[in-house]
XYZ file of N, CA and C in Angstrom:
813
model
N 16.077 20.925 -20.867
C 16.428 20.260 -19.604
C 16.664 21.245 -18.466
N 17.196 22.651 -18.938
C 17.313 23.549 -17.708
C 16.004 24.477 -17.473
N 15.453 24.155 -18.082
C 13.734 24.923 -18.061
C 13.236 24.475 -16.301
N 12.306 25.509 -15.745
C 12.062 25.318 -14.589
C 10.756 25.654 -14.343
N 9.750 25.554 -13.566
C 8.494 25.878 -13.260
C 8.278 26.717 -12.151
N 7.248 27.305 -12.080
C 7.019 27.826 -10.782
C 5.708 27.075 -9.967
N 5.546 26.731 -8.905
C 4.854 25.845 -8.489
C 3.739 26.597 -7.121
N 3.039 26.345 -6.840
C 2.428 27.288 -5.824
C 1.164 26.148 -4.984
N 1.389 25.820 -3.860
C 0.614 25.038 -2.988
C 0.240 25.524 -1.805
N -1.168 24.899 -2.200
C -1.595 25.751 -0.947
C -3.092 24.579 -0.584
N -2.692 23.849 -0.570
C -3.854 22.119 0.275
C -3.788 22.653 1.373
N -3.215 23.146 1.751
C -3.507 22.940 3.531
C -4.544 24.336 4.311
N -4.215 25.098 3.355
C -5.194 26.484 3.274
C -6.523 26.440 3.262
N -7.313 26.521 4.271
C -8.617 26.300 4.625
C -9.591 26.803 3.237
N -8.994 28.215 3.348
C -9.765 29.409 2.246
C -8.683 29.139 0.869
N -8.772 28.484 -0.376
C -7.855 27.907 -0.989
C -7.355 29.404 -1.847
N -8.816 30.404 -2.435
C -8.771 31.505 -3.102
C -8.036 32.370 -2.047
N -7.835 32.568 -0.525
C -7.146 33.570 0.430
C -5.636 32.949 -0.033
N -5.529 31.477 0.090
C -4.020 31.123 0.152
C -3.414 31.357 -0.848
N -4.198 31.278 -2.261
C -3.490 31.972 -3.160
C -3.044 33.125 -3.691
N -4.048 33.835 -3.338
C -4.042 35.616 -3.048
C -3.006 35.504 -2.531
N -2.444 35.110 -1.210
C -1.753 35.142 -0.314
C 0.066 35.146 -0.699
N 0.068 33.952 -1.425
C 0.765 33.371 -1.816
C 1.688 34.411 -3.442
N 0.837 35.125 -4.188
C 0.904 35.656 -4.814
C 1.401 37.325 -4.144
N 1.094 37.990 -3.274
C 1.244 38.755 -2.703
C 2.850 38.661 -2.276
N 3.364 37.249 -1.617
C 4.456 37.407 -1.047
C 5.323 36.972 -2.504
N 5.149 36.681 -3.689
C 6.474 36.659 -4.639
C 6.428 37.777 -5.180
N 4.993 38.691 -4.926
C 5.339 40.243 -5.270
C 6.461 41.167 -4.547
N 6.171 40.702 -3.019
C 6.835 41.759 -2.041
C 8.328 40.837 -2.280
N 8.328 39.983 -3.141
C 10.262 39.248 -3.100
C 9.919 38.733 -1.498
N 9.075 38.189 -0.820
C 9.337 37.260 0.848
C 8.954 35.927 0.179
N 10.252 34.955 1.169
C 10.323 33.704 1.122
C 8.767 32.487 1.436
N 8.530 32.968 0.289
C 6.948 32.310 0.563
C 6.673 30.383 0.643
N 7.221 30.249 1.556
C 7.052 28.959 1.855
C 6.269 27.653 0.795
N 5.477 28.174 0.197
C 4.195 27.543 -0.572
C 4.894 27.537 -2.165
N 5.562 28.594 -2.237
C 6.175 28.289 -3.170
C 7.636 27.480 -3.776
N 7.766 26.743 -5.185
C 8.567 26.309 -5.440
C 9.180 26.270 -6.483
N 10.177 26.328 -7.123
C 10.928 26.679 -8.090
C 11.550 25.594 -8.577
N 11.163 24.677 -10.182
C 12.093 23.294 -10.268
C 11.951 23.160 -11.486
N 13.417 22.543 -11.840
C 13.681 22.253 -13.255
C 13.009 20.977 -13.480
N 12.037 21.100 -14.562
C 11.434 20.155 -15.171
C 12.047 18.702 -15.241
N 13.458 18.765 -15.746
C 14.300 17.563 -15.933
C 13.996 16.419 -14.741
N 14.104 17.201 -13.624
C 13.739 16.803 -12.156
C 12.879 15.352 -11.676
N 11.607 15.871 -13.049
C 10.731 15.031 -12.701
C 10.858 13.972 -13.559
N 11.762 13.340 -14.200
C 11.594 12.827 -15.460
C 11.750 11.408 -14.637
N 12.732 11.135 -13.897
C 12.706 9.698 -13.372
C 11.700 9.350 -12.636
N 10.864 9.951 -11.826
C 10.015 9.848 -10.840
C 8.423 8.854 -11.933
N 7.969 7.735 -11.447
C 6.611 7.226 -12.431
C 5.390 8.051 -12.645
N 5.509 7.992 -14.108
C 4.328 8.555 -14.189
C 4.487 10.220 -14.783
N 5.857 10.612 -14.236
C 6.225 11.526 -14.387
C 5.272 12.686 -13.388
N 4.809 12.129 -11.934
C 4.435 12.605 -11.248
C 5.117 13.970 -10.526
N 4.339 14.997 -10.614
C 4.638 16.702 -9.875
C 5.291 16.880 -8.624
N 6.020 16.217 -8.204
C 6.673 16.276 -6.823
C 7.503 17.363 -6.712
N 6.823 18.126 -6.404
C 7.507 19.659 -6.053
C 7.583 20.271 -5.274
N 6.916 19.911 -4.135
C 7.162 20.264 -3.188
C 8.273 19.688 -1.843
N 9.104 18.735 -2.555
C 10.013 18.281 -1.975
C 11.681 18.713 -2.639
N 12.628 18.498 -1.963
C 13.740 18.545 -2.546
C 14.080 17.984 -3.695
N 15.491 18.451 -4.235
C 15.714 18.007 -5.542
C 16.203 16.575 -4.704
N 16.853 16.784 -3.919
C 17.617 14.753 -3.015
C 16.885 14.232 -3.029
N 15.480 14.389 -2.885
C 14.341 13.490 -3.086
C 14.550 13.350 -4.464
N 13.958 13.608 -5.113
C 13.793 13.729 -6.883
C 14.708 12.744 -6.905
N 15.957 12.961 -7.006
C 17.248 12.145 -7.325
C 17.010 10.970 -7.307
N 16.510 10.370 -5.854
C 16.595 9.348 -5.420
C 16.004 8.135 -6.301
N 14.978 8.757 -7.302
C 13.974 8.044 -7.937
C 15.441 7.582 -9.190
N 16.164 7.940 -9.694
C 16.631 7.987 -10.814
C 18.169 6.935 -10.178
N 18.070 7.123 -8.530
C 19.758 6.408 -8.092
C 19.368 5.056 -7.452
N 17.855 5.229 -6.818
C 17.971 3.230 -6.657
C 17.000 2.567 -7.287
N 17.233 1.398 -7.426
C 16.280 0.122 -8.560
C 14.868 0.056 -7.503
N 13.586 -0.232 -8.669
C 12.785 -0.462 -7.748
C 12.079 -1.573 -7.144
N 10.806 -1.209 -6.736
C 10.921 -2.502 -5.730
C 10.696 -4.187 -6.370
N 10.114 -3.794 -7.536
C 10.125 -5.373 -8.420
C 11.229 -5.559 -8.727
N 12.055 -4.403 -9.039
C 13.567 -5.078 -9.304
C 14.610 -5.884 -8.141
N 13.843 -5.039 -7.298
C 15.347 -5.595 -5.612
C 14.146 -6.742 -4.809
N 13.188 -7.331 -4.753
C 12.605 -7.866 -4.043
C 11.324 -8.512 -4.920
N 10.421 -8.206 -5.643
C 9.696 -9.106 -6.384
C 8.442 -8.358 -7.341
N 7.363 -8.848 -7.423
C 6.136 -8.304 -8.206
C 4.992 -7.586 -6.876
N 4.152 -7.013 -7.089
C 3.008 -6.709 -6.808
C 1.632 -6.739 -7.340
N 1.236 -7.373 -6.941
C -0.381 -7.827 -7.689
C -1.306 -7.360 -7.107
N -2.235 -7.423 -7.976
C -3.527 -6.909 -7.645
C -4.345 -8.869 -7.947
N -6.012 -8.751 -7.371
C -6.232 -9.965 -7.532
C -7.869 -9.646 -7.377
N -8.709 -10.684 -6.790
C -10.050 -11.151 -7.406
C -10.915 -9.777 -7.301
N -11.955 -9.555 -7.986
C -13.304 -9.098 -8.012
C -14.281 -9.880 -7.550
N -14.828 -9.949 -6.670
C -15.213 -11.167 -6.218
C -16.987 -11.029 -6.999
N -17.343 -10.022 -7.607
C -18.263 -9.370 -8.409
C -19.439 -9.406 -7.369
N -19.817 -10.660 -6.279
C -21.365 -10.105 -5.265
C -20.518 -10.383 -4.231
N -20.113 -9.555 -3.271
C -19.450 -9.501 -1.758
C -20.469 -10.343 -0.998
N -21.874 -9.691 -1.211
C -22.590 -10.904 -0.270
C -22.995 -12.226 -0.296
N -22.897 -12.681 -1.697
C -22.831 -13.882 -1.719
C -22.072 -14.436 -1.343
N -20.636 -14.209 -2.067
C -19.539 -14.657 -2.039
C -18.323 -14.467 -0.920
N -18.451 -13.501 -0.047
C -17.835 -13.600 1.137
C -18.658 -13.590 2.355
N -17.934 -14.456 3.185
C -17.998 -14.584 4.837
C -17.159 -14.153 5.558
N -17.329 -13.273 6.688
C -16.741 -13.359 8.175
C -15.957 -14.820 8.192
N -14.975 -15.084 9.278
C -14.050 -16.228 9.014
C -15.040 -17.240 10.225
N -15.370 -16.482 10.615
C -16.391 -16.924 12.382
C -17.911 -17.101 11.911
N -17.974 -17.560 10.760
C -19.472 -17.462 10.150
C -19.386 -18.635 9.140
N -18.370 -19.414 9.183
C -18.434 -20.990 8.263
C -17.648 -22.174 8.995
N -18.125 -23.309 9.212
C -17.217 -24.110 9.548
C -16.211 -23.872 8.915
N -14.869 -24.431 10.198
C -13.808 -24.696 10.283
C -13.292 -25.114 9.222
N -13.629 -26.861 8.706
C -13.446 -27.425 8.528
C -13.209 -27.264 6.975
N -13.965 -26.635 6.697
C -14.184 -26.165 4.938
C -13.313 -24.845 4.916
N -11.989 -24.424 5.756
C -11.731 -23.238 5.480
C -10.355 -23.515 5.059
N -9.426 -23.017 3.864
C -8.372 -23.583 3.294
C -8.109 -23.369 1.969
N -6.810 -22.847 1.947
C -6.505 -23.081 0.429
C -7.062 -23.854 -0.576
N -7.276 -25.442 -0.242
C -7.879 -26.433 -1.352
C -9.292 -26.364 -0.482
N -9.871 -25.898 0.045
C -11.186 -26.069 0.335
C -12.240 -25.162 -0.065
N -13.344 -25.163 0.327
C -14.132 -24.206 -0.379
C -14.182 -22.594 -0.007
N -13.555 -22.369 1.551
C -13.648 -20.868 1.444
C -12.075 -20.725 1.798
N -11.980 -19.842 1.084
C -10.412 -19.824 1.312
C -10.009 -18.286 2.082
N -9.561 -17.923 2.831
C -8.939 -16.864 3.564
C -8.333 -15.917 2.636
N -9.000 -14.632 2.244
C -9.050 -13.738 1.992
C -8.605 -12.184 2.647
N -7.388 -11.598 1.772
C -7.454 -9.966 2.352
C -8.004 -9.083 0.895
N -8.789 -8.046 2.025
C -9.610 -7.457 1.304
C -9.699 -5.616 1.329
N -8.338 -5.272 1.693
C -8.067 -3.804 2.449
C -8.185 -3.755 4.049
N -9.036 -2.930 4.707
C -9.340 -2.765 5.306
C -8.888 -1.476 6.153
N -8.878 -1.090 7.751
C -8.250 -0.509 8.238
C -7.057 -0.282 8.200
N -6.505 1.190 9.222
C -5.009 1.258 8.820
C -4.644 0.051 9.942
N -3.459 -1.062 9.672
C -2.780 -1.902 10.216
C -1.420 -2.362 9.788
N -0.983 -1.768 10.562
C 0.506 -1.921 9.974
C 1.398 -3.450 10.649
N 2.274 -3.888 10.033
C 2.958 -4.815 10.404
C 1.989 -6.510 10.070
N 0.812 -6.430 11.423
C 0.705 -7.913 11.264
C -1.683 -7.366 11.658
N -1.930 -8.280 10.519
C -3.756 -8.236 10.922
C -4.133 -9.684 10.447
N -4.927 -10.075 10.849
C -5.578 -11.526 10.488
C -6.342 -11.584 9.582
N -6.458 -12.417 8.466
C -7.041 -12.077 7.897
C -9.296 -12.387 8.255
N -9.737 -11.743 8.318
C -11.032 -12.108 8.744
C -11.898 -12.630 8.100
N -11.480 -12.907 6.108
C -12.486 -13.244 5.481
C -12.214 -14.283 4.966
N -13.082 -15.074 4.414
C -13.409 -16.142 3.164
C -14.296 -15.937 2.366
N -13.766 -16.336 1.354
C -14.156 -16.351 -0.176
C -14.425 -17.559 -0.783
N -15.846 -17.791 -1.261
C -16.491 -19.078 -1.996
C -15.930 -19.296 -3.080
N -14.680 -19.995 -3.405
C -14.277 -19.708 -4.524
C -14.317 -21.680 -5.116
N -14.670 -22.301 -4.280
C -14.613 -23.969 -5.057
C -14.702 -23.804 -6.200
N -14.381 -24.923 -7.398
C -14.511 -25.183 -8.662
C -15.732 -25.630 -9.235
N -16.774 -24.833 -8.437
C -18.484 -25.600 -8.376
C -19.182 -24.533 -9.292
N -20.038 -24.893 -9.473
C -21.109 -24.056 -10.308
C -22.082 -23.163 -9.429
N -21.778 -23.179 -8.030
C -22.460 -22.125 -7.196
C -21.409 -21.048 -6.557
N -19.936 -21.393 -6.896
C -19.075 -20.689 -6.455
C -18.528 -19.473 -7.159
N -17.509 -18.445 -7.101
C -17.491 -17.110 -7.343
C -16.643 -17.187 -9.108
N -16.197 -18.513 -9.180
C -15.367 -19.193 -10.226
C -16.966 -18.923 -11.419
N -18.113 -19.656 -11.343
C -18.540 -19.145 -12.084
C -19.537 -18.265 -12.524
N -19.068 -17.071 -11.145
C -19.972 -16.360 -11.552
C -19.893 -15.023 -12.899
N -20.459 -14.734 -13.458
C -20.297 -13.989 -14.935
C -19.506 -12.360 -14.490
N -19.461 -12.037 -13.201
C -19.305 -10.748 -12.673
C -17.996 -10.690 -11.684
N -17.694 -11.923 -11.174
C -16.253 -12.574 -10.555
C -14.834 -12.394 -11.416
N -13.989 -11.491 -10.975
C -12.671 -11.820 -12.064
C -12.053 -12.379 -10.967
N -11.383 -13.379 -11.652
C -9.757 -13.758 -10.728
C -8.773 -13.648 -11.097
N -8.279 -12.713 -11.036
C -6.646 -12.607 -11.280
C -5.329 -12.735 -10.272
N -4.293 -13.360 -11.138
C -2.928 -13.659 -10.467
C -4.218 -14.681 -9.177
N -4.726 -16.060 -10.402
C -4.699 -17.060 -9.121
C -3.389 -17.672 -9.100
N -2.517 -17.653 -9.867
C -1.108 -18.351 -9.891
C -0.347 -18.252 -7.982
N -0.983 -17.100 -7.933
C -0.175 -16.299 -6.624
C -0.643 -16.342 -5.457
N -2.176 -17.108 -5.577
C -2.659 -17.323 -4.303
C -2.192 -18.396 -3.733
N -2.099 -18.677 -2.277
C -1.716 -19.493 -1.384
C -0.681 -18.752 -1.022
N 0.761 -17.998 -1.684
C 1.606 -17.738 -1.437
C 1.755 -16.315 -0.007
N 2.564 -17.030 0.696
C 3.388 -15.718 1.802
C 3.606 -14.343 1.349
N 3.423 -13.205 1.670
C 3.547 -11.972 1.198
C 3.531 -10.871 1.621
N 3.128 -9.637 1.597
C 2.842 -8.469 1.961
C 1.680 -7.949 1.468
N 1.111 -7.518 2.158
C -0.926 -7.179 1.598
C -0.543 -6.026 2.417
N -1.738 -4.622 1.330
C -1.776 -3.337 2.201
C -3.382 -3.143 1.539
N -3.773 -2.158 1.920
C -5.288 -1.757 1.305
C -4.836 -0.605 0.224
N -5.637 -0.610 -0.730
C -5.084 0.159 -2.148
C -5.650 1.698 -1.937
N -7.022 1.349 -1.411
C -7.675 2.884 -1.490
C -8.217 2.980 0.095
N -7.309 4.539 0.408
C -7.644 4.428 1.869
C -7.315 5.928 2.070
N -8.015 6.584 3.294
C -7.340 7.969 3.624
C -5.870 8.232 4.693
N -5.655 7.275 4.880
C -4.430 6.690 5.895
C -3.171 6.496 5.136
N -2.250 6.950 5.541
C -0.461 6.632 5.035
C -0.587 4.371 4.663
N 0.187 4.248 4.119
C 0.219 3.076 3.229
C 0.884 2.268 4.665
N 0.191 2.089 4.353
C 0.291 0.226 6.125
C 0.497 -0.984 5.531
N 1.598 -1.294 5.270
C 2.013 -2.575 4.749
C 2.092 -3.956 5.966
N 1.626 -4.877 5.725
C 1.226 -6.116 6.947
C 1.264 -7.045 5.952
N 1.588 -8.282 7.141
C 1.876 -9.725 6.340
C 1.228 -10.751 6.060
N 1.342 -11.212 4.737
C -0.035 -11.958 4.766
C 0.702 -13.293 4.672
N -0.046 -14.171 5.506
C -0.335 -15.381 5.606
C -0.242 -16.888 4.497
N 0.387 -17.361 4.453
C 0.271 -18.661 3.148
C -0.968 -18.946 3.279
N -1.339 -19.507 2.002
C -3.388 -19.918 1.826
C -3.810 -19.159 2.527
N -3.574 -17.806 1.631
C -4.678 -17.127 1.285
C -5.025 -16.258 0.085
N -5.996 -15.893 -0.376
C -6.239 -15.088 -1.597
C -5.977 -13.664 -1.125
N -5.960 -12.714 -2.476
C -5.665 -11.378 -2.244
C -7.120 -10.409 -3.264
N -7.685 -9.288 -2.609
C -7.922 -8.995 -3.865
C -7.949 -7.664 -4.201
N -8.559 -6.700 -5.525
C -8.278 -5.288 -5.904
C -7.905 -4.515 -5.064
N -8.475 -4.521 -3.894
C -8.705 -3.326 -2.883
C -7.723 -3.875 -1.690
N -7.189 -5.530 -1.630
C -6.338 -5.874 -0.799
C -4.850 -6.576 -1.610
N -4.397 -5.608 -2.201
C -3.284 -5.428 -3.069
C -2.007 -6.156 -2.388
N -1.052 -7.025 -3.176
C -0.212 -8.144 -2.062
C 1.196 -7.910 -3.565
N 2.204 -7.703 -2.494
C 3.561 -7.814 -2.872
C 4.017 -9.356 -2.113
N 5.303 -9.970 -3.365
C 5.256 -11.293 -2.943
C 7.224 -10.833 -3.755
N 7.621 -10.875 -2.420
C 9.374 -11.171 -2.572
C 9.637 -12.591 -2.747
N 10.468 -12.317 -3.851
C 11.028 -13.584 -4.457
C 11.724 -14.764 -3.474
N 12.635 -14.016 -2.485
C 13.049 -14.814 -1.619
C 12.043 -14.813 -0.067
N 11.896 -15.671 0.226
C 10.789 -15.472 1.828
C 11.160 -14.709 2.726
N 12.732 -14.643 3.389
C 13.360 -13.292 4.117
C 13.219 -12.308 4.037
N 13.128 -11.847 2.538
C 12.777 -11.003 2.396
C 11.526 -10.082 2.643
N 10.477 -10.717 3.039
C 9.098 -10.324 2.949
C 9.411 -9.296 4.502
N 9.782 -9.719 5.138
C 10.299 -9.042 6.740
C 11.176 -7.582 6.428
N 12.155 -8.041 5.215
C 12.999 -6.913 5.344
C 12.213 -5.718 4.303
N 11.716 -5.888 3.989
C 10.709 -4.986 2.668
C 9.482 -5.023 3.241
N 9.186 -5.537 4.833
C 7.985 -4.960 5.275
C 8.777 -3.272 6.170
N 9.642 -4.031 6.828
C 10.244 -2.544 7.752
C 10.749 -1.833 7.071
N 11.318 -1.770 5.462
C 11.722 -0.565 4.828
C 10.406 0.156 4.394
N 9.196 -0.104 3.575
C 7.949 0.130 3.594
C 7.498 1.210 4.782
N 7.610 0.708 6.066
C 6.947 0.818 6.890
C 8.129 2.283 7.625
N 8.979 2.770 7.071
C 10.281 3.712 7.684
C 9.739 4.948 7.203
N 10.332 6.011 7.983
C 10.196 7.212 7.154
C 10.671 7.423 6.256
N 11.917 7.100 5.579
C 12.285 7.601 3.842
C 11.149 6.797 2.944
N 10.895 5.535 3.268
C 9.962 5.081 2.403
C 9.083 5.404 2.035
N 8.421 5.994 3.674
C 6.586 6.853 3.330
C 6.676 7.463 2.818
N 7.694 8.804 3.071
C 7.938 9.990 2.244
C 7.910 9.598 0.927
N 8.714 8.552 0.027
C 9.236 8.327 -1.467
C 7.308 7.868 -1.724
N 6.377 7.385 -0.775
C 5.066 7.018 -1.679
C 4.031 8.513 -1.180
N 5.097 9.313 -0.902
C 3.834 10.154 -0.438
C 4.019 10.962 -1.776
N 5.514 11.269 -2.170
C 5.755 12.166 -3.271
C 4.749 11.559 -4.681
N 4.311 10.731 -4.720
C 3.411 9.693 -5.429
C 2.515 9.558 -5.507
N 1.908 9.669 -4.618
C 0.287 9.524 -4.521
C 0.041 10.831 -3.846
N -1.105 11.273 -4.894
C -1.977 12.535 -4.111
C -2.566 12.173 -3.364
N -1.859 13.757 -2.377
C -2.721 13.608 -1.285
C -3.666 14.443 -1.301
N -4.161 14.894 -2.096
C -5.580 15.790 -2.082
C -5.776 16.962 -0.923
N -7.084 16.905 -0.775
C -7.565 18.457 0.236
C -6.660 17.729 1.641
N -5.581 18.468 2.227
C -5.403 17.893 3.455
C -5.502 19.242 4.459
N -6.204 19.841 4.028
C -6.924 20.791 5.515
C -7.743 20.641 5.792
N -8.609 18.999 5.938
C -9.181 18.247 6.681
C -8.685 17.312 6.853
N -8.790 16.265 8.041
C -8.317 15.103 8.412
C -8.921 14.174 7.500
N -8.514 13.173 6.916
C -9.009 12.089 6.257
C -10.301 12.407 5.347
N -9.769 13.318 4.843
C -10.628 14.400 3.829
C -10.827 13.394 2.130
N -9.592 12.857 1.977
C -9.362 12.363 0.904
C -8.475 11.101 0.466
N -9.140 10.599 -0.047
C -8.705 8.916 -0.194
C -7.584 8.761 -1.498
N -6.494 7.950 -0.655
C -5.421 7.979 -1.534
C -5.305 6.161 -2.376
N -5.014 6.072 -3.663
C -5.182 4.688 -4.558
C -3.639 4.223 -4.299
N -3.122 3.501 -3.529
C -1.809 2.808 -3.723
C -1.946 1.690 -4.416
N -1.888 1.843 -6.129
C -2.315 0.665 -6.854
C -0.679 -0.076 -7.115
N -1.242 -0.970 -7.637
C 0.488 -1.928 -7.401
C 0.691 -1.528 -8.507
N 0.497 -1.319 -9.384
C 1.903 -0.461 -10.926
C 2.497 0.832 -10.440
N 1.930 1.165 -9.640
C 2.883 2.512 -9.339
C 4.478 2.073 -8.220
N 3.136 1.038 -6.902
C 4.215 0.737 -6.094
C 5.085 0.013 -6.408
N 4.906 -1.257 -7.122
C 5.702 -1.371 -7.805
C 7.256 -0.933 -8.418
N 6.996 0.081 -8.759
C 7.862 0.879 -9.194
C 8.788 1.933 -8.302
N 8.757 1.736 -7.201
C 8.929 2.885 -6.785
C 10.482 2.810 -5.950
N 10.982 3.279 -5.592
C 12.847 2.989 -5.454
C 12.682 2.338 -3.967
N 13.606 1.547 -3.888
C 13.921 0.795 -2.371
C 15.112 0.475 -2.423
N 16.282 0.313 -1.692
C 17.239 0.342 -1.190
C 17.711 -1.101 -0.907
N 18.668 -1.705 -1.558
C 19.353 -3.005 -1.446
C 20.464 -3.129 0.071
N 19.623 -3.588 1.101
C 20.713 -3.662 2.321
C 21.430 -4.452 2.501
N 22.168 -4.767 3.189
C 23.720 -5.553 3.276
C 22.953 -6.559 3.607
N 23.630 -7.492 4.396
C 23.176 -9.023 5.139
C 23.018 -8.278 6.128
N 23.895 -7.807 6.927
C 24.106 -7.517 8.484
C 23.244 -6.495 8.712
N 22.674 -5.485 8.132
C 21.792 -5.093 8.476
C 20.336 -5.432 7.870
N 20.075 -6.295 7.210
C 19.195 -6.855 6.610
C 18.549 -7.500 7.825
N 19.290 -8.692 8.541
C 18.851 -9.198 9.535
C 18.862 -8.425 10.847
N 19.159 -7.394 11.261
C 19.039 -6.596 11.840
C 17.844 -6.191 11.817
N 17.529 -5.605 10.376
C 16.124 -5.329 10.246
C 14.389 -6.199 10.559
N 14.983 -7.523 9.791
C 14.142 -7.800 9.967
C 13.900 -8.875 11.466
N 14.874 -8.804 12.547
C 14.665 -9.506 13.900
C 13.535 -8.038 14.611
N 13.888 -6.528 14.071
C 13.175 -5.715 14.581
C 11.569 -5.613 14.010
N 11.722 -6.473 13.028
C 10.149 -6.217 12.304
C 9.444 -7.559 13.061
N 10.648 -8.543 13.101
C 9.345 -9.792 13.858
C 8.906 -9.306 15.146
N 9.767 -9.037 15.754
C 9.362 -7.971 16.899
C 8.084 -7.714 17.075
N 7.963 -6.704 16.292
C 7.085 -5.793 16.134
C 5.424 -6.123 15.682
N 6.344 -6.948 14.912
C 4.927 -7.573 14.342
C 3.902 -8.612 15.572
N 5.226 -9.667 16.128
C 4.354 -10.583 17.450
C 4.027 -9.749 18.458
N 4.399 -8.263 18.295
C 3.656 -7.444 19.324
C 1.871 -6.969 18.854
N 2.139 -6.617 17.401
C 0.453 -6.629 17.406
C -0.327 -7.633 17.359
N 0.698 -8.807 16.920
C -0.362 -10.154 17.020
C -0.771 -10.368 18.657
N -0.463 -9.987 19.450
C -0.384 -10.352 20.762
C -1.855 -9.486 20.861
N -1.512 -8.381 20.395
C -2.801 -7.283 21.205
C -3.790 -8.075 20.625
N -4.137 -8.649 19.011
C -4.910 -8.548 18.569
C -5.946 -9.970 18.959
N -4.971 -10.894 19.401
C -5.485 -12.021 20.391
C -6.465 -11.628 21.023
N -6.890 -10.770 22.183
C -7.645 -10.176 22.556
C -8.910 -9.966 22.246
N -8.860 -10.086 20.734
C -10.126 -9.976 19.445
C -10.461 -11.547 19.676
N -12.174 -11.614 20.124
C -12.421 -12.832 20.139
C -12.774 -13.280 18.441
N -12.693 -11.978 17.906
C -12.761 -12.957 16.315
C -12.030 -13.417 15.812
N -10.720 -12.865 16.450
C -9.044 -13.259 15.800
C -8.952 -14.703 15.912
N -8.402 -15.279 14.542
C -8.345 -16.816 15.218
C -6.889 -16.774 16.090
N -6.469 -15.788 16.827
C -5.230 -16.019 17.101
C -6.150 -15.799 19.132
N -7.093 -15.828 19.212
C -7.995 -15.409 20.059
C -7.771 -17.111 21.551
């Protein structure tokens, strides 16, 4: 348990063989070599996965082992359809009658990843999913999973993306799927107050220590998987009432502020 590692990073180092040279040079000369890190194994034991987070403090580390996580304080995270042929089976929302668009109808409103969007995005798609024999239900290459969970209010982010984790709210009736990954708090208030903790700096930080970030001495060099068993898991913070609602009057905020811009979008149905 008191065993420790020596750790040596150097992602951000253009020339990766100079930064390590480099790097090696200064624990020769005994100088405080920034890149390097020194940590007792024990460290990592609470953290999922038993992921290398070493380049952060041990108060970080801790944190994984001192609060419950997020299925425990607020609800599940799912993953959902394969829709197995995108072109068959999905439409633009501005590319099918109206009339057929709906939870019990034949295309139902779909998130599917997308750009970084944080807080609030519309969803733009539908999915052929009727109980018909031309629909995505039977096609041999279609999975649907957690349909239990569709229709329901939630939180949708995109799973694989080169962008920090953008958590936004999704909509009742609608589906979710692999790549448009949806957390669903047990209580509905909640979905507001576990969008703005998500969306804070201690939070990003706790999913950055988590997910590799790969080569980052290029911009959007490398695509990060925020799959829901990890997030899932990952520590969040039980707030009082009084600042609970605090929080989340600042997230509606925030949120009818991008719905506002996004009006603007003549595809938005908010248009």
């Amino acid at each position: 348990p008191t065993e420790s590692s020596t750790f040596l990073r150097v992602l951000e180092a253009i020339d990766k063989s100079e930064g390590l040279w480099s790097a090696f040079e200064q624990i020769n000369a005994q100088k405080g070599a920034t890149c390097v890190s020194h940590v007792k194994i024990a460290e990592f034991a609470p953290i999922p996965d038993g992921r290398l987070a070493y380049w952060t403090s041990s108060r970080w580390r801790r944190i994984f082992g001192q609060l419950e996580s997020f299925e425990n304080v607020y609800g599940p995270v799912k993953d959902g359809a394969t829709p197995g042929d995108d072109f068959r089976f999905l439409r633009c929302i501005w590319e099918v009658p109206e009339e057929q668009i709906g939870y019990r109808k034949r295309w139902l409103p779909i998130v599917k990843g997308g750009d970084y969007a944080p807080y609030y995005a519309f969803p733009h798609l539908v999915f052929d999913w009727c109980d018909s024999t031309s629909s995505a239900r039977a096609h041999e290459k279609a999975v649907l999973r957690n349909v239990s969970f569709y229709g329901r209010p939630g939180l949708t982010y995109t799973e694989r993306t080169t962008s920090s984790l953008s958590v936004r709210l999704l909509p009742a009736e609608c589906g979710f799927t692999t790549v448009g990954q949806t957390m669903f708090p047990s209580v509905p208030d909640d979905a507001l107050t576990a969008l703005g903790l998500w969306m804070s700096q201690p939070c990003q930080r706790i999913v950055e220590m988590v997910v590799g970030a790969g080569d980052t001495s290029q911009s959007g060099s490398a695509a990060r998987h925020y799959r829901n068993g990890l997030i899932a898991r990952l520590p969040i913070p039980r707030l009082k009432s009084k600042r609970a609602a605090d929080l989340r009057a600042s997230v509606l905020r925030i949120a009818y502020i991008h719905r506002a811009f996004l009006a603007s979008d003549e595809h938005s149905p908010d248009f």
